[in-house]
Amino acid sequence: MLFRQLFDEATWTYTYLIADPETNEAILVDPVAEQVERDLRILQELGLTLRYCLETHIHADHITGSGKLREITGCQSIVPANAKAACADRFIQDGEQVQMGSVHIEAIATLGHTDSHMAYLINGTHVLTGDSLFIRGCGRTDFQSGDSGAMFDSVTERLFTLPDDTLVYPGHDYKGETVSTIGEEKQWNPRFAGHNRDSFIDLMSNLKLPNPKKIMEAVPANERCGKVAVSA
Ligand code: FE
């Protein structure tokens, strides 16, 4: 499997490019609108055909590149079940799978950051955690239908039950880290290690984070697969 982690500096967002080197089919997970040209260039240079754009959730901090990529490449856009994005080609449910040549992707419902969030387990070895589990952190739960109790349950019951050596690739990182493992996060993640559900909820309600700069435009645009409304 070809596996690449790509970064958007403006929003600290990771996009993942995954491909089958035999069939040259590719999938992009959480593409960013401002990085579409970069993504197209890499696809072209590696001789890959984009089959799918897959979202972990409807983002509040950046506009998805999936709409533009679909227009240009004819790929399919896949979003989690219950996501408010009528423009998507397919809605993926918990436990559902996407098979693309030798690349096998399984959706794991990980609610909490939003009420329609999926992590994706790739070939049983790499888990893309979106904005649920971060490296030594987790996604926020204070807007967009966030729910701290659901986040605690998702991470401890769905992600921490994966094998310890599963590689963890988050949707963002704000400190320059790129990859971790489930075992490492169980031991060292300060949001979960030594916490129970109640103390986690308490911790999350006292973070007092500012809203993402792009929330007012990003959420409505992402509900339209990244199309920004043209104002009169
Ligand atoms: Fe998010």
Coordinates of N, CA, C and O in Angstrom, one line a residue, residues 45-195:
E45 N 2.0 13.0 -10.6 CA 3.4 12.6 -10.5 C 3.5 11.1 -10.2 O 4.4 10.4 -10.7
L46 N 2.6 10.6 -9.4 CA 2.7 9.2 -9.0 C 1.9 8.3 -9.9 O 1.8 7.0 -9.7
G47 N 1.3 8.9 -10.9 CA 0.5 8.1 -11.9 C -0.7 7.4 -11.3 O -1.1 6.3 -11.7
L48 N -1.4 8.2 -10.3 CA -2.5 7.6 -9.6 C -3.9 8.2 -10.2 O -3.9 9.3 -10.6
T49 N -4.9 7.3 -10.1 CA -6.3 7.8 -10.4 C -7.0 7.9 -9.1 O -7.2 6.9 -8.4
L50 N -7.6 9.1 -8.9 CA -8.4 9.3 -7.7 C -9.7 8.7 -7.8 O -10.5 9.1 -8.7
R51 N -10.1 7.7 -6.9 CA -11.4 7.1 -7.0 C -12.3 7.7 -5.9 O -13.5 7.8 -6.2
Y52 N -11.8 8.0 -4.8 CA -12.7 8.4 -3.7 C -12.0 9.6 -2.9 O -10.8 9.6 -2.7
C53 N -12.9 10.5 -2.4 CA -12.6 11.4 -1.4 C -13.4 11.0 -0.2 O -14.6 10.9 -0.3
L54 N -12.8 10.9 0.9 CA -13.5 10.3 2.1 C -13.3 11.4 3.2 O -12.2 11.9 3.5
E55 N -14.4 11.7 3.9 CA -14.3 12.7 5.0 C -14.5 11.9 6.3 O -15.3 11.0 6.4
T56 N -13.7 12.3 7.4 CA -14.0 11.8 8.7 C -15.2 12.5 9.3 O -15.9 11.9 10.2
H57 N -15.4 13.7 9.0 CA -16.6 14.5 9.5 C -16.8 15.8 8.7 O -15.9 16.1 7.9
I58 N -17.8 16.5 9.1 CA -18.0 17.9 8.5 C -17.1 18.8 9.3 O -17.4 19.0 10.5
H59 N -16.1 19.4 8.7 CA -15.1 20.2 9.4 C -15.6 21.6 9.7 O -16.3 22.2 8.9
A60 N -15.1 22.2 10.8 CA -15.4 23.6 11.1 C -14.2 24.5 10.9 O -14.3 25.7 10.9
D61 N -13.0 23.9 10.7 CA -11.8 24.7 10.7 C -11.2 24.9 9.3 O -10.3 25.7 9.1
H62 N -11.7 24.1 8.3 CA -11.2 24.3 6.9 C -12.3 23.8 6.0 O -13.2 23.1 6.4
I63 N -12.2 24.2 4.7 CA -13.1 23.8 3.7 C -12.6 22.6 3.0 O -11.4 22.6 2.6
T64 N -13.4 21.6 2.8 CA -13.0 20.4 2.2 C -12.6 20.6 0.7 O -13.2 21.5 0.0
G65 N -11.7 19.9 0.2 CA -11.3 19.9 -1.2 C -12.1 18.9 -2.0 O -11.9 18.8 -3.3
S66 N -13.0 18.1 -1.4 CA -13.6 17.0 -2.1 C -14.5 17.5 -3.3 O -14.5 16.8 -4.3
G67 N -15.2 18.6 -3.1 CA -16.1 19.1 -4.2 C -15.3 19.4 -5.5 O -15.6 18.9 -6.6
K68 N -14.2 20.1 -5.3 CA -13.3 20.5 -6.4 C -12.7 19.3 -7.0 O -12.6 19.1 -8.2
L69 N -12.2 18.4 -6.2 CA -11.5 17.2 -6.7 C -12.5 16.3 -7.4 O -12.1 15.7 -8.5
R70 N -13.7 16.3 -7.0 CA -14.7 15.5 -7.7 C -15.0 16.1 -9.1 O -15.1 15.3 -10.1
E71 N -15.1 17.4 -9.1 CA -15.4 18.1 -10.4 C -14.2 17.8 -11.4 O -14.5 17.5 -12.6
I72 N -13.0 17.8 -10.9 CA -11.8 17.7 -11.8 C -11.6 16.2 -12.2 O -11.2 15.9 -13.3
T73 N -11.7 15.3 -11.2 CA -11.3 13.9 -11.4 C -12.5 12.9 -11.6 O -12.2 11.8 -12.1
G74 N -13.7 13.4 -11.3 CA -14.8 12.4 -11.3 C -14.8 11.4 -10.2 O -15.5 10.4 -10.3
C75 N -14.0 11.6 -9.1 CA -14.0 10.7 -8.0 C -15.4 10.8 -7.3 O -16.2 11.7 -7.5
Q76 N -15.6 9.8 -6.4 CA -16.8 9.8 -5.6 C -16.5 10.4 -4.2 O -15.4 10.2 -3.7
S77 N -17.5 11.1 -3.7 CA -17.3 11.7 -2.4 C -18.1 10.9 -1.3 O -19.3 10.6 -1.5
I78 N -17.4 10.4 -0.3 CA -18.0 9.6 0.7 C -17.9 10.3 2.1 O -16.9 10.8 2.5
V79 N -19.1 10.4 2.8 CA -19.1 11.1 4.1 C -19.8 10.2 5.1 O -20.5 9.2 4.7
P80 N -19.5 10.4 6.4 CA -20.2 9.5 7.4 C -21.7 9.6 7.4 O -22.3 10.6 7.0
A81 N -22.3 8.5 7.7 CA -23.8 8.4 7.8 C -24.2 9.5 8.8 O -23.5 9.8 9.7
N82 N -25.3 10.1 8.5 CA -25.9 11.2 9.3 C -25.3 12.6 9.1 O -25.7 13.6 9.7
A83 N -24.2 12.7 8.3 CA -23.6 14.0 8.1 C -24.5 14.8 7.2 O -25.1 14.2 6.3
K84 N -24.7 16.0 7.5 CA -25.6 16.9 6.7 C -24.8 17.3 5.5 O -24.2 18.4 5.4
A85 N -24.8 16.5 4.4 CA -24.0 16.8 3.2 C -24.7 16.1 2.1 O -24.3 15.1 1.6
A86 N -25.9 16.7 1.6 CA -26.7 16.0 0.6 C -25.9 15.8 -0.7 O -26.3 15.0 -1.5
C87 N -24.9 16.6 -0.9 CA -24.1 16.6 -2.1 C -23.2 15.3 -2.2 O -22.7 15.0 -3.3
A88 N -23.1 14.5 -1.2 CA -22.1 13.4 -1.2 C -22.7 12.3 -2.1 O -23.9 12.1 -2.3
D89 N -21.8 11.4 -2.6 CA -22.2 10.3 -3.4 C -22.6 9.1 -2.6 O -23.4 8.3 -3.0
R90 N -22.0 9.0 -1.4 CA -22.2 7.8 -0.6 C -22.1 8.2 0.9 O -21.2 9.0 1.2
F91 N -22.9 7.6 1.7 CA -22.9 7.8 3.2 C -22.4 6.5 3.8 O -23.0 5.4 3.5
I92 N -21.3 6.5 4.6 CA -20.8 5.3 5.1 C -21.2 5.1 6.5 O -21.2 6.0 7.3
Q93 N -21.6 3.8 6.8 CA -22.1 3.5 8.2 C -21.0 2.8 9.0 O -20.0 2.3 8.4
D94 N -21.2 2.8 10.3 CA -20.3 2.1 11.2 C -20.1 0.7 10.7 O -21.1 0.0 10.5
G95 N -18.9 0.2 10.6 CA -18.6 -1.2 10.2 C -18.6 -1.4 8.7 O -18.2 -2.5 8.3
E96 N -19.0 -0.4 8.0 CA -19.0 -0.6 6.5 C -17.6 -0.5 6.0 O -16.8 0.1 6.6
Q97 N -17.4 -1.1 4.8 CA -16.1 -1.2 4.3 C -16.0 -0.6 2.9 O -17.0 -0.7 2.1
V98 N -14.8 -0.1 2.6 CA -14.5 0.3 1.2 C -13.3 -0.5 0.7 O -12.3 -0.6 1.4
Q99 N -13.5 -1.2 -0.4 CA -12.4 -2.0 -0.9 C -11.9 -1.4 -2.2 O -12.7 -1.1 -3.1
M100 N -10.7 -1.1 -2.3 CA -10.1 -0.5 -3.5 C -8.8 -1.3 -3.8 O -7.8 -1.0 -3.2
G101 N -8.9 -2.3 -4.7 CA -7.8 -3.2 -4.9 C -7.4 -3.9 -3.6 O -8.2 -4.4 -2.9
S102 N -6.1 -3.7 -3.3 CA -5.6 -4.3 -2.0 C -5.8 -3.4 -0.8 O -5.3 -3.8 0.3
V103 N -6.4 -2.3 -1.0 CA -6.6 -1.4 0.1 C -8.0 -1.6 0.7 O -9.0 -1.6 0.0
H104 N -8.0 -1.9 2.0 CA -9.2 -2.2 2.7 C -9.5 -1.2 3.8 O -8.7 -1.0 4.7
I105 N -10.6 -0.5 3.7 CA -10.9 0.5 4.7 C -12.2 0.2 5.4 O -13.2 -0.2 4.8
E106 N -12.1 0.2 6.8 CA -13.3 0.0 7.6 C -13.7 1.2 8.4 O -12.8 1.8 9.1
A107 N -14.9 1.6 8.4 CA -15.4 2.8 9.1 C -15.7 2.4 10.6 O -16.3 1.3 10.8
I108 N -15.2 3.2 11.5 CA -15.5 3.0 12.9 C -16.1 4.2 13.5 O -15.5 5.3 13.5
A109 N -17.4 4.1 13.8 CA -18.1 5.3 14.4 C -17.4 5.8 15.6 O -17.2 5.0 16.6
T110 N -17.0 7.1 15.6 CA -16.3 7.6 16.8 C -16.9 9.0 17.0 O -16.3 10.0 16.7
L111 N -18.1 9.0 17.6 CA -18.9 10.3 17.8 C -18.3 11.0 19.0 O -17.5 10.4 19.8
G112 N -18.6 12.3 19.1 CA -18.1 13.1 20.2 C -17.7 14.5 19.7 O -18.1 15.5 20.2
H113 N -16.8 14.5 18.8 CA -16.3 15.8 18.2 C -17.5 16.4 17.4 O -17.8 17.6 17.5
T114 N -18.2 15.5 16.6 CA -19.5 15.9 16.0 C -20.3 14.6 16.1 O -19.8 13.6 16.5
D115 N -21.6 14.7 15.8 CA -22.5 13.6 15.9 C -22.5 12.7 14.6 O -23.4 11.8 14.5
S116 N -21.6 12.9 13.8 CA -21.5 12.0 12.6 C -20.0 11.9 12.2 O -19.6 12.4 11.2
H117 N -19.2 11.2 13.0 CA -17.8 11.2 12.8 C -17.3 9.7 12.7 O -17.8 8.9 13.4
M118 N -16.4 9.5 11.7 CA -15.9 8.2 11.5 C -14.3 8.2 11.6 O -13.7 9.1 11.1
A119 N -13.8 7.2 12.2 CA -12.4 6.9 12.1 C -12.3 5.8 11.0 O -13.3 5.1 10.8
Y120 N -11.2 5.7 10.4 CA -11.0 4.7 9.3 C -9.8 3.8 9.6 O -8.7 4.3 9.7
L121 N -10.0 2.5 9.6 CA -9.0 1.5 9.8 C -8.5 1.0 8.5 O -9.3 0.5 7.7
I122 N -7.2 1.3 8.1 CA -6.7 0.9 6.8 C -5.9 -0.3 6.9 O -4.9 -0.4 7.6
N123 N -6.3 -1.3 6.2 CA -5.6 -2.7 6.1 C -5.3 -3.2 7.5 O -4.3 -4.0 7.6
G124 N -6.1 -2.8 8.5 CA -5.9 -3.4 9.8 C -4.7 -2.9 10.6 O -4.5 -3.3 11.7
T125 N -3.9 -2.0 10.0 CA -2.7 -1.6 10.6 C -2.6 -0.1 10.9 O -1.9 0.4 11.8
H126 N -3.3 0.8 10.2 CA -3.2 2.2 10.3 C -4.7 2.7 10.6 O -5.6 2.4 9.9
V127 N -4.8 3.5 11.7 CA -6.1 4.1 12.0 C -6.1 5.6 11.8 O -5.2 6.2 12.4
L128 N -6.9 6.1 10.9 CA -7.0 7.5 10.7 C -8.1 8.0 11.7 O -9.3 7.6 11.5
T129 N -7.7 8.7 12.7 CA -8.7 9.0 13.8 C -9.4 10.3 13.6 O -10.3 10.7 14.5
G130 N -9.2 11.1 12.5 CA -9.9 12.3 12.3 C -9.7 13.2 13.6 O -8.6 13.4 14.1
D131 N -10.8 13.8 14.0 CA -10.8 14.7 15.2 C -11.3 14.0 16.4 O -11.9 14.6 17.3
S132 N -11.2 12.7 16.5 CA -11.5 12.0 17.8 C -10.2 12.0 18.6 O -9.9 12.9 19.3
L133 N -9.4 11.0 18.4 CA -8.1 10.8 19.1 C -7.0 11.6 18.4 O -6.8 11.4 17.2
F134 N -6.3 12.5 19.1 CA -5.1 13.1 18.6 C -3.9 12.5 19.3 O -4.1 11.8 20.3
I135 N -2.7 12.9 18.9 CA -1.5 12.4 19.6 C -1.4 13.3 20.9 O -1.3 14.5 20.8
R136 N -1.6 12.6 22.0 CA -1.6 13.2 23.3 C -2.7 14.2 23.5 O -2.5 15.2 24.2
G137 N -3.8 14.1 22.8 CA -4.9 15.0 22.9 C -6.1 14.4 22.3 O -6.2 13.2 22.0
C138 N -7.1 15.2 22.0 CA -8.3 14.7 21.3 C -9.0 16.0 20.7 O -8.7 17.1 21.1
G139 N -10.0 15.7 19.8 CA -10.7 16.8 19.2 C -11.6 17.5 20.3 O -11.9 16.9 21.3
R140 N -12.0 18.7 20.0 CA -12.8 19.4 20.9 C -14.3 19.0 20.8 O -14.7 18.4 19.8
T141 N -15.0 19.3 21.8 CA -16.4 18.8 21.9 C -17.4 19.9 22.2 O -18.5 19.6 22.6
D142 N -16.9 21.2 22.1 CA -17.7 22.3 22.6 C -18.6 23.0 21.6 O -19.1 24.0 21.8
F143 N -18.6 22.5 20.3 CA -19.5 23.1 19.3 C -19.9 22.0 18.3 O -19.4 20.9 18.4
Q144 N -20.8 22.4 17.4 CA -21.1 21.4 16.3 C -21.6 20.1 16.8 O -21.0 19.0 16.4
S145 N -22.6 20.1 17.7 CA -23.1 18.8 18.2 C -22.1 18.0 18.9 O -22.2 16.7 19.0
G146 N -21.0 18.6 19.4 CA -20.0 17.8 20.2 C -20.6 17.3 21.5 O -21.6 17.8 22.0
D147 N -20.0 16.2 22.0 CA -20.5 15.5 23.2 C -19.3 14.8 23.9 O -18.8 13.8 23.4
S148 N -18.9 15.4 25.0 CA -17.7 14.8 25.7 C -17.9 13.4 26.1 O -17.0 12.6 26.0
G149 N -19.1 13.0 26.6 CA -19.3 11.6 27.1 C -19.2 10.7 25.9 O -18.5 9.6 26.0
A150 N -19.7 11.1 24.7 CA -19.6 10.2 23.5 C -18.2 10.1 23.1 O -17.7 9.1 22.6
M151 N -17.4 11.2 23.2 CA -16.0 11.2 22.8 C -15.3 10.2 23.7 O -14.5 9.4 23.2
F152 N -15.5 10.2 25.0 CA -14.8 9.3 25.9 C -15.1 7.9 25.5 O -14.2 7.0 25.5
D153 N -16.4 7.6 25.3 CA -16.8 6.2 25.0 C -16.2 5.8 23.6 O -15.7 4.7 23.5
S154 N -16.2 6.7 22.6 CA -15.6 6.3 21.3 C -14.2 6.0 21.4 O -13.7 5.0 20.9
V155 N -13.4 6.8 22.1 CA -12.0 6.6 22.2 C -11.7 5.4 23.0 O -10.9 4.5 22.6
T156 N -12.3 5.2 24.2 CA -11.9 4.1 25.1 C -12.5 2.8 24.6 O -11.9 1.7 24.8
E157 N -13.7 2.8 24.0 CA -14.4 1.6 23.6 C -14.1 1.1 22.2 O -14.2 0.0 21.9
R158 N -13.9 2.1 21.3 CA -13.8 1.8 19.9 C -12.3 1.8 19.4 O -11.9 1.0 18.7
L159 N -11.5 2.8 19.9 CA -10.2 3.0 19.4 C -9.2 2.2 20.3 O -8.3 1.5 19.9
F160 N -9.3 2.4 21.6 CA -8.4 1.8 22.6 C -8.6 0.3 22.6 O -7.8 -0.4 23.3
T161 N -9.6 -0.3 21.9 CA -9.7 -1.8 21.9 C -9.0 -2.3 20.6 O -9.0 -3.5 20.4
L162 N -8.5 -1.5 19.8 CA -7.7 -1.9 18.6 C -6.3 -2.4 19.2 O -5.9 -2.1 20.3
P163 N -5.6 -3.3 18.4 CA -4.3 -3.8 18.9 C -3.4 -2.6 19.2 O -3.4 -1.6 18.6
D164 N -2.5 -2.8 20.3 CA -1.6 -1.7 20.8 C -0.7 -1.2 19.7 O -0.3 -0.1 19.7
D165 N -0.3 -2.1 18.7 CA 0.6 -1.6 17.7 C 0.0 -1.0 16.5 O 0.6 -0.6 15.5
T166 N -1.4 -0.8 16.5 CA -2.0 0.0 15.5 C -1.5 1.4 15.4 O -1.4 2.1 16.4
L167 N -1.1 1.8 14.2 CA -0.6 3.2 14.0 C -1.7 4.2 14.0 O -2.7 4.0 13.4
V168 N -1.5 5.3 14.8 CA -2.5 6.3 14.9 C -2.1 7.5 14.1 O -1.1 8.1 14.3
Y169 N -3.0 7.8 13.1 CA -2.7 9.0 12.3 C -3.9 10.0 12.5 O -5.0 9.7 12.0
P170 N -3.7 11.1 13.2 CA -4.8 12.0 13.5 C -5.1 13.0 12.4 O -4.4 13.1 11.4
G171 N -6.3 13.7 12.5 CA -6.7 14.7 11.6 C -6.0 16.0 11.7 O -6.0 16.8 10.7
H172 N -5.4 16.3 12.8 CA -4.7 17.5 13.0 C -3.5 17.2 14.0 O -3.6 16.2 14.8
D173 N -2.5 18.0 13.9 CA -1.5 18.1 15.0 C -1.0 19.5 15.2 O -0.7 20.1 14.2
Y174 N -0.9 20.0 16.4 CA -0.6 21.4 16.6 C 0.8 21.5 17.3 O 1.2 22.6 17.6
K175 N 1.5 20.3 17.4 CA 2.8 20.4 18.1 C 3.9 19.7 17.3 O 5.0 19.5 17.8
G176 N 3.6 19.4 16.0 CA 4.7 18.9 15.1 C 4.8 17.3 15.2 O 5.8 16.8 14.7
E177 N 3.8 16.7 15.8 CA 3.9 15.2 15.8 C 3.1 14.6 14.6 O 2.2 15.3 14.1
T178 N 3.5 13.4 14.2 CA 2.9 12.9 13.0 C 2.2 11.6 13.1 O 1.2 11.3 12.5
V179 N 2.7 10.7 14.0 CA 2.2 9.4 14.1 C 2.4 8.9 15.5 O 3.4 9.2 16.2
S180 N 1.5 8.0 16.0 CA 1.6 7.4 17.3 C 1.1 6.0 17.2 O 0.9 5.5 16.1
T181 N 0.9 5.3 18.3 CA 0.2 4.0 18.3 C -0.9 4.0 19.4 O -0.9 4.8 20.3
I182 N -1.8 3.0 19.2 CA -2.8 2.9 20.2 C -2.2 2.7 21.6 O -2.6 3.3 22.6
G183 N -1.2 1.8 21.7 CA -0.6 1.5 23.0 C 0.0 2.7 23.7 O -0.2 2.9 24.9
E184 N 0.7 3.5 22.8 CA 1.3 4.7 23.3 C 0.2 5.7 23.8 O 0.4 6.3 24.9
E185 N -0.8 5.9 23.1 CA -1.9 6.8 23.5 C -2.6 6.3 24.8 O -3.0 7.2 25.6
K186 N -2.8 5.0 24.9 CA -3.5 4.5 26.1 C -2.6 4.8 27.3 O -3.1 5.2 28.4
Q187 N -1.3 4.8 27.2 CA -0.4 5.0 28.3 C -0.2 6.5 28.6 O -0.1 6.9 29.7
W188 N -0.1 7.3 27.5 CA 0.4 8.7 27.7 C -0.5 9.8 27.3 O -0.2 11.0 27.5
N189 N -1.7 9.5 26.7 CA -2.6 10.6 26.4 C -3.2 11.2 27.6 O -3.9 10.6 28.3
P190 N -2.8 12.5 27.9 CA -3.3 13.1 29.2 C -4.8 13.3 29.3 O -5.3 13.6 30.4
R191 N -5.5 13.3 28.1 CA -7.0 13.4 28.2 C -7.6 12.1 28.7 O -8.8 12.2 29.1
F192 N -6.9 11.0 28.5 CA -7.6 9.7 28.8 C -6.9 8.9 29.9 O -7.5 8.3 30.8
A193 N -5.5 8.9 29.9 CA -4.8 8.1 30.9 C -5.1 8.7 32.3 O -5.0 9.8 32.6
G194 N -5.6 7.8 33.2 CA -5.9 8.2 34.6 C -7.3 8.9 34.7 O -7.6 9.3 35.8
H195 N -8.0 9.0 33.6 CA -9.3 9.7 33.7 C -10.5 8.6 33.6 O -10.3 7.6 32.9

